[in-house]
Amino acid sequence: MSGIASSLVSVIIPFYNAEAFLAETLDSLLNQSHSHWEAWLINDGSRDNSAQIAQEFAQKDARFRYHEQENAGVSAARNVGLGKMTGDFFCFLDADDVFPENSLADRLHIFQQDSAVEFVDGQVEVKDAQLKSVQSVWMPSFEGAPLADLVAITGRSFFGPTWMFRRLPNRTYAFVVGHTHGEDLLFYIQQAQYGGLYRYTKSTILNYRKGHGSAMSNLKGLEEGYRTLYRELHQVQGVTKAQLHGFRRKTRSIMVKSYLGGRKPIAALAALLKRW
């Protein structure tokens, strides 16, 4: 191997009470065709057998690095991994999702084609709880500098924590702690403000387990997440007033439709009238 093909990829896996699926998730890393990786397993105060599962993997394979902390939330847990990683590239993996065997290799191949590319994504297969049947497929449909597309919430370049990043020197990588919704989108926007191109592979890079931690199950939290994100956007360089207004209109529309879909007309009206 040479060049990018031999690059170290850091995979950051925060987990909390994930005993049901964690072993399957970690096995998907062991099955990667690109074997030069390190995985930071961040135990965010689990009270089940997750710690034992993670420690067993770490004892058997030194590429797994285990760390535990008091429960502080997914953003704080990811920040631990970001602070410890040593890879040339990095990505995230939720503790109940699975990487197909070429997930790392296919994204690295895109990086190899253009040194200006900083973010690489790919197709996501949304599957049932057993990962047996495909419920839907998400494919990116945007390439270029992603900041404006992310702020516009087009759905063309953002599904969730699916990007792989080229790790740059002198760049700070950290999530804003305290967010319960929208933390992935904010992190992407904050990184995209510095430039860099977004590309994607047409290969499937993630098998997403449907039904876990859906934002739609907590609409109040989702609404507050959007409002917090709106406030944070004022600090992002390159975001115009017109884009801020567009973000506010789009997220307000999303919330009204979500509340109405959940048969909560009063909450929908409140979301429509509430000042930001």
CSV table of C-alpha atoms in Angstrom, one decimal:
chain,number,residue,atom,x,y,z
A,1,MET,CA,0.0,0.0,0.0
A,2,SER,CA,1.1,3.6,-0.6
A,3,GLY,CA,-0.3,7.1,-0.2
A,4,ILE,CA,-3.9,7.4,0.9
A,5,ALA,CA,-4.4,3.7,0.6
A,6,SER,CA,-2.1,3.2,3.6
A,7,SER,CA,-3.6,6.1,5.6
A,8,LEU,CA,-4.7,5.6,9.1
A,9,VAL,CA,-8.5,6.2,9.6
A,10,SER,CA,-9.8,7.1,13.1
A,11,VAL,CA,-13.3,5.8,13.7
A,12,ILE,CA,-15.0,7.4,16.7
A,13,ILE,CA,-17.7,5.3,18.4
A,14,PRO,CA,-19.5,6.8,21.4
A,15,PHE,CA,-21.9,4.4,23.1
A,16,TYR,CA,-24.4,4.4,26.0
A,17,ASN,CA,-26.2,1.2,27.0
A,18,ALA,CA,-25.6,-0.3,23.5
A,19,GLU,CA,-25.2,-3.9,24.5
A,20,ALA,CA,-27.8,-5.2,22.0
A,21,PHE,CA,-25.9,-4.1,18.9
A,22,LEU,CA,-22.4,-3.0,19.9
A,23,ALA,CA,-20.7,-6.3,19.0
A,24,GLU,CA,-22.2,-6.3,15.6
A,25,THR,CA,-21.1,-2.7,15.0
A,26,LEU,CA,-17.5,-3.5,16.1
A,27,ASP,CA,-17.4,-6.7,14.0
A,28,SER,CA,-18.1,-4.5,11.0
A,29,LEU,CA,-14.8,-2.7,11.6
A,30,LEU,CA,-13.0,-6.0,11.8
A,31,ASN,CA,-14.4,-6.9,8.4
A,32,GLN,CA,-13.2,-3.8,6.7
A,33,SER,CA,-11.2,-4.2,3.5
A,34,HIS,CA,-9.1,-1.2,4.6
A,35,SER,CA,-7.5,-2.6,7.7
A,36,HIS,CA,-5.4,0.4,8.8
A,37,TRP,CA,-7.7,2.0,11.3
A,38,GLU,CA,-8.1,2.8,14.9
A,39,ALA,CA,-11.4,2.8,16.7
A,40,TRP,CA,-12.0,5.0,19.8
A,41,LEU,CA,-14.7,3.3,21.9
A,42,ILE,CA,-16.1,6.0,24.2
A,43,ASN,CA,-18.3,4.6,27.0
A,44,ASP,CA,-20.5,7.5,28.0
A,45,GLY,CA,-21.5,6.1,31.4
A,46,SER,CA,-23.2,2.9,30.3
A,47,ARG,CA,-25.0,0.8,32.9
A,48,ASP,CA,-25.4,-2.4,30.9
A,49,ASN,CA,-22.9,-4.8,29.6
A,50,SER,CA,-21.6,-2.4,26.9
A,51,ALA,CA,-18.3,-1.8,28.7
A,52,GLN,CA,-17.5,-5.5,28.9
A,53,ILE,CA,-18.2,-6.0,25.2
A,54,ALA,CA,-16.0,-3.0,24.3
A,55,GLN,CA,-13.2,-4.1,26.6
A,56,GLU,CA,-13.2,-7.6,25.1
A,57,PHE,CA,-12.8,-6.2,21.6
A,58,ALA,CA,-10.0,-3.9,22.9
A,59,GLN,CA,-8.2,-6.9,24.5
A,60,LYS,CA,-8.3,-9.0,21.4
A,61,ASP,CA,-7.3,-6.2,18.9
A,62,ALA,CA,-5.1,-3.3,19.7
A,63,ARG,CA,-6.8,-1.2,17.1
A,64,PHE,CA,-9.7,-0.8,19.4
A,65,ARG,CA,-9.0,1.9,22.1
A,66,TYR,CA,-11.3,2.0,25.1
A,67,HIS,CA,-12.2,5.0,27.2
A,68,GLU,CA,-14.9,5.5,29.7
A,69,GLN,CA,-16.4,8.6,31.4
A,70,GLU,CA,-19.4,9.7,33.4
A,71,ASN,CA,-22.5,10.2,31.2
A,72,ALA,CA,-22.1,13.6,29.5
A,73,GLY,CA,-23.9,13.1,26.2
A,74,VAL,CA,-22.9,12.1,22.7
A,75,SER,CA,-21.2,15.4,21.8
A,76,ALA,CA,-18.9,15.3,24.8
A,77,ALA,CA,-18.1,11.6,24.1
A,78,ARG,CA,-17.3,12.4,20.5
A,79,ASN,CA,-15.1,15.2,21.6
A,80,VAL,CA,-13.0,12.7,23.7
A,81,GLY,CA,-12.4,10.7,20.5
A,82,LEU,CA,-11.6,13.8,18.5
A,83,GLY,CA,-9.0,14.8,21.1
A,84,LYS,CA,-7.4,11.3,21.1
A,85,MET,CA,-7.5,10.4,17.4
A,86,THR,CA,-4.2,10.1,15.5
A,87,GLY,CA,-5.5,9.2,12.0
A,88,ASP,CA,-5.0,11.0,8.7
A,89,PHE,CA,-8.7,10.8,8.2
A,90,PHE,CA,-11.6,10.3,10.6
A,91,CYS,CA,-15.3,9.5,10.7
A,92,PHE,CA,-18.0,8.5,13.2
A,93,LEU,CA,-20.0,5.4,13.7
A,94,ASP,CA,-23.1,5.1,16.0
A,95,ALA,CA,-23.0,2.1,18.2
A,96,ASP,CA,-26.0,0.4,16.6
A,97,ASP,CA,-25.1,1.0,12.9
A,98,VAL,CA,-22.8,-1.0,10.7
A,99,PHE,CA,-20.2,-0.3,8.1
A,100,PRO,CA,-20.2,-2.4,4.9
A,101,GLU,CA,-16.8,-4.0,4.3
A,102,ASN,CA,-15.6,-1.3,1.8
A,103,SER,CA,-17.0,1.7,3.7
A,104,LEU,CA,-13.5,3.0,4.6
A,105,ALA,CA,-11.8,2.0,1.4
A,106,ASP,CA,-14.4,3.5,-0.9
A,107,ARG,CA,-14.4,6.9,0.8
A,108,LEU,CA,-10.6,6.9,0.9
A,109,HIS,CA,-10.6,6.3,-2.9
A,110,ILE,CA,-12.5,9.6,-3.4
A,111,PHE,CA,-10.0,11.5,-1.3
A,112,GLN,CA,-7.2,10.1,-3.4
A,113,GLN,CA,-8.7,11.6,-6.6
A,114,ASP,CA,-8.5,15.3,-5.4
A,115,SER,CA,-6.4,16.9,-2.6
A,116,ALA,CA,-9.0,19.7,-2.4
A,117,VAL,CA,-11.6,17.3,-1.1
A,118,GLU,CA,-12.1,17.5,2.7
A,119,PHE,CA,-15.4,15.7,3.2
A,120,VAL,CA,-16.5,12.4,1.6
A,121,ASP,CA,-19.9,10.8,2.0
A,122,GLY,CA,-21.8,7.9,0.3
A,123,GLN,CA,-25.0,6.0,0.0
A,124,VAL,CA,-26.9,5.0,3.2
A,125,GLU,CA,-29.2,2.0,3.4
A,126,VAL,CA,-31.9,2.5,6.0
A,127,LYS,CA,-32.7,-1.0,7.3
A,128,ASP,CA,-35.0,-2.6,9.8
A,129,ALA,CA,-34.0,-3.3,13.4
A,130,GLN,CA,-32.4,-6.6,12.4
A,131,LEU,CA,-30.6,-5.0,9.4
A,132,LYS,CA,-32.2,-7.6,7.2
A,133,SER,CA,-34.4,-5.6,4.8
A,134,VAL,CA,-33.8,-2.2,3.2
A,135,GLN,CA,-36.5,0.3,4.1
A,136,SER,CA,-35.1,3.2,2.1
A,137,VAL,CA,-31.9,4.4,0.5
A,138,TRP,CA,-30.3,7.9,0.8
A,139,MET,CA,-27.9,8.9,-1.9
A,140,PRO,CA,-26.1,12.3,-1.8
A,141,SER,CA,-26.8,14.5,-4.8
A,142,PHE,CA,-24.4,17.5,-4.3
A,143,GLU,CA,-20.7,18.1,-4.9
A,144,GLY,CA,-18.7,21.2,-4.2
A,145,ALA,CA,-18.3,23.5,-1.3
A,146,PRO,CA,-21.1,22.4,1.1
A,147,LEU,CA,-21.7,25.3,3.4
A,148,ALA,CA,-24.6,26.9,1.6
A,149,ASP,CA,-26.2,23.5,0.9
A,150,LEU,CA,-26.0,22.5,4.6
A,151,VAL,CA,-27.5,25.8,5.8
A,152,ALA,CA,-30.3,25.4,3.3
A,153,ILE,CA,-31.1,21.9,4.6
A,154,THR,CA,-31.6,20.5,1.2
A,155,GLY,CA,-31.0,16.9,2.2
A,156,ARG,CA,-28.5,16.6,-0.7
A,157,SER,CA,-25.3,16.5,1.4
A,158,PHE,CA,-26.5,15.7,4.9
A,159,PHE,CA,-28.1,12.5,6.3
A,160,GLY,CA,-26.4,12.2,9.7
A,161,PRO,CA,-22.9,11.5,11.0
A,162,THR,CA,-21.8,9.8,7.7
A,163,TRP,CA,-19.0,12.0,6.5
A,164,MET,CA,-15.4,11.1,6.4
A,165,PHE,CA,-13.0,14.0,7.1
A,166,ARG,CA,-9.5,14.7,5.9
A,167,ARG,CA,-7.8,15.7,9.1
A,168,LEU,CA,-6.0,18.9,8.7
A,169,PRO,CA,-3.2,20.4,10.9
A,170,ASN,CA,-4.0,23.4,13.0
A,171,ARG,CA,-7.8,22.7,12.6
A,172,THR,CA,-9.9,22.4,15.7
A,173,TYR,CA,-12.5,19.6,15.6
A,174,ALA,CA,-15.1,19.8,18.4
A,175,PHE,CA,-18.8,19.5,18.9
A,176,VAL,CA,-20.7,22.1,20.8
A,177,VAL,CA,-21.6,20.3,24.0
A,178,GLY,CA,-25.2,20.4,25.3
A,179,HIS,CA,-27.0,20.0,22.0
A,180,THR,CA,-29.4,17.0,21.9
A,181,HIS,CA,-30.6,17.6,18.3
A,182,GLY,CA,-28.8,19.0,15.3
A,183,GLU,CA,-25.3,18.5,16.7
A,184,ASP,CA,-24.1,16.7,13.6
A,185,LEU,CA,-25.3,19.4,11.2
A,186,LEU,CA,-23.8,22.1,13.3
A,187,PHE,CA,-20.4,20.3,13.4
A,188,TYR,CA,-20.5,19.9,9.6
A,189,ILE,CA,-21.4,23.6,9.1
A,190,GLN,CA,-18.6,24.7,11.4
A,191,GLN,CA,-16.1,22.7,9.5
A,192,ALA,CA,-17.5,23.7,6.0
A,193,GLN,CA,-17.1,27.4,6.8
A,194,TYR,CA,-13.3,27.1,6.2
A,195,GLY,CA,-13.7,25.8,2.7
A,196,GLY,CA,-12.9,22.4,1.2
A,197,LEU,CA,-14.9,20.3,-1.2
A,198,TYR,CA,-17.6,17.6,-0.6
A,199,ARG,CA,-17.7,14.5,-2.7
A,200,TYR,CA,-19.3,11.2,-2.5
A,201,THR,CA,-19.0,7.6,-3.5
A,202,LYS,CA,-22.0,5.8,-5.0
A,203,SER,CA,-21.2,2.8,-2.9
A,204,THR,CA,-23.1,2.1,0.3
A,205,ILE,CA,-21.0,3.3,3.3
A,206,LEU,CA,-23.5,2.8,6.1
A,207,ASN,CA,-26.2,0.4,7.1
A,208,TYR,CA,-28.4,2.6,9.3
A,209,ARG,CA,-30.6,0.8,11.8
A,210,LYS,CA,-34.1,2.4,11.6
A,211,GLY,CA,-35.9,3.3,14.8
A,212,HIS,CA,-33.0,4.1,17.1
A,213,GLY,CA,-32.9,7.6,18.5
A,214,SER,CA,-35.1,9.2,15.9
A,215,ALA,CA,-35.4,13.0,16.3
A,216,MET,CA,-39.0,12.8,15.3
A,217,SER,CA,-39.8,10.9,18.5
A,218,ASN,CA,-39.0,14.1,20.4
A,219,LEU,CA,-40.4,17.0,18.4
A,220,LYS,CA,-39.9,19.5,21.2
A,221,GLY,CA,-36.2,18.6,21.4
A,222,LEU,CA,-35.9,18.8,17.6
A,223,GLU,CA,-37.5,22.3,17.6
A,224,GLU,CA,-35.2,23.5,20.3
A,225,GLY,CA,-32.3,22.0,18.4
A,226,TYR,CA,-33.1,24.0,15.3
A,227,ARG,CA,-33.5,27.2,17.4
A,228,THR,CA,-30.1,26.7,19.0
A,229,LEU,CA,-28.6,25.9,15.7
A,230,TYR,CA,-30.0,29.1,14.3
A,231,ARG,CA,-28.4,31.1,17.0
A,232,GLU,CA,-25.0,29.3,16.4
A,233,LEU,CA,-25.2,30.1,12.7
A,234,HIS,CA,-24.8,33.8,13.5
A,235,GLN,CA,-21.2,33.0,14.5
A,236,VAL,CA,-20.3,31.0,11.3
A,237,GLN,CA,-18.3,32.9,8.8
A,238,GLY,CA,-19.7,33.0,5.3
A,239,VAL,CA,-23.4,32.6,6.3
A,240,THR,CA,-25.4,35.5,4.9
A,241,LYS,CA,-28.5,37.2,6.4
A,242,ALA,CA,-30.5,35.8,3.5
A,243,GLN,CA,-29.3,32.2,4.3
A,244,LEU,CA,-30.2,32.8,8.0
A,245,HIS,CA,-33.7,33.8,7.0
A,246,GLY,CA,-34.0,30.9,4.7
A,247,PHE,CA,-32.8,28.5,7.5
A,248,ARG,CA,-35.4,29.9,9.8
A,249,ARG,CA,-38.2,29.6,7.3
A,250,LYS,CA,-37.2,26.1,6.4
A,251,THR,CA,-36.9,24.8,9.9
A,252,ARG,CA,-40.2,26.5,11.0
A,253,SER,CA,-41.9,24.8,8.0
A,254,ILE,CA,-40.4,21.4,9.0
A,255,MET,CA,-41.6,21.8,12.6
A,256,VAL,CA,-45.1,22.8,11.6
A,257,LYS,CA,-45.5,19.9,9.3
A,258,SER,CA,-44.0,17.5,11.9
A,259,TYR,CA,-46.4,18.6,14.6
A,260,LEU,CA,-49.3,18.4,12.3
A,261,GLY,CA,-48.2,14.9,11.2
A,262,GLY,CA,-48.1,14.0,14.9
A,263,ARG,CA,-51.6,15.4,15.4
A,264,LYS,CA,-50.4,18.3,17.5
A,265,PRO,CA,-52.1,21.3,15.9
A,266,ILE,CA,-51.6,23.6,18.9
A,267,ALA,CA,-47.9,22.9,19.0
A,268,ALA,CA,-47.8,23.5,15.2
A,269,LEU,CA,-49.5,26.9,15.6
A,270,ALA,CA,-47.1,27.8,18.4
A,271,ALA,CA,-44.1,26.8,16.2
A,272,LEU,CA,-45.4,29.0,13.5
A,273,LEU,CA,-46.0,32.1,15.7
A,274,LYS,CA,-43.0,31.8,18.0
A,275,ARG,CA,-40.3,34.4,17.6
A,276,TRP,CA,-36.7,33.3,17.0
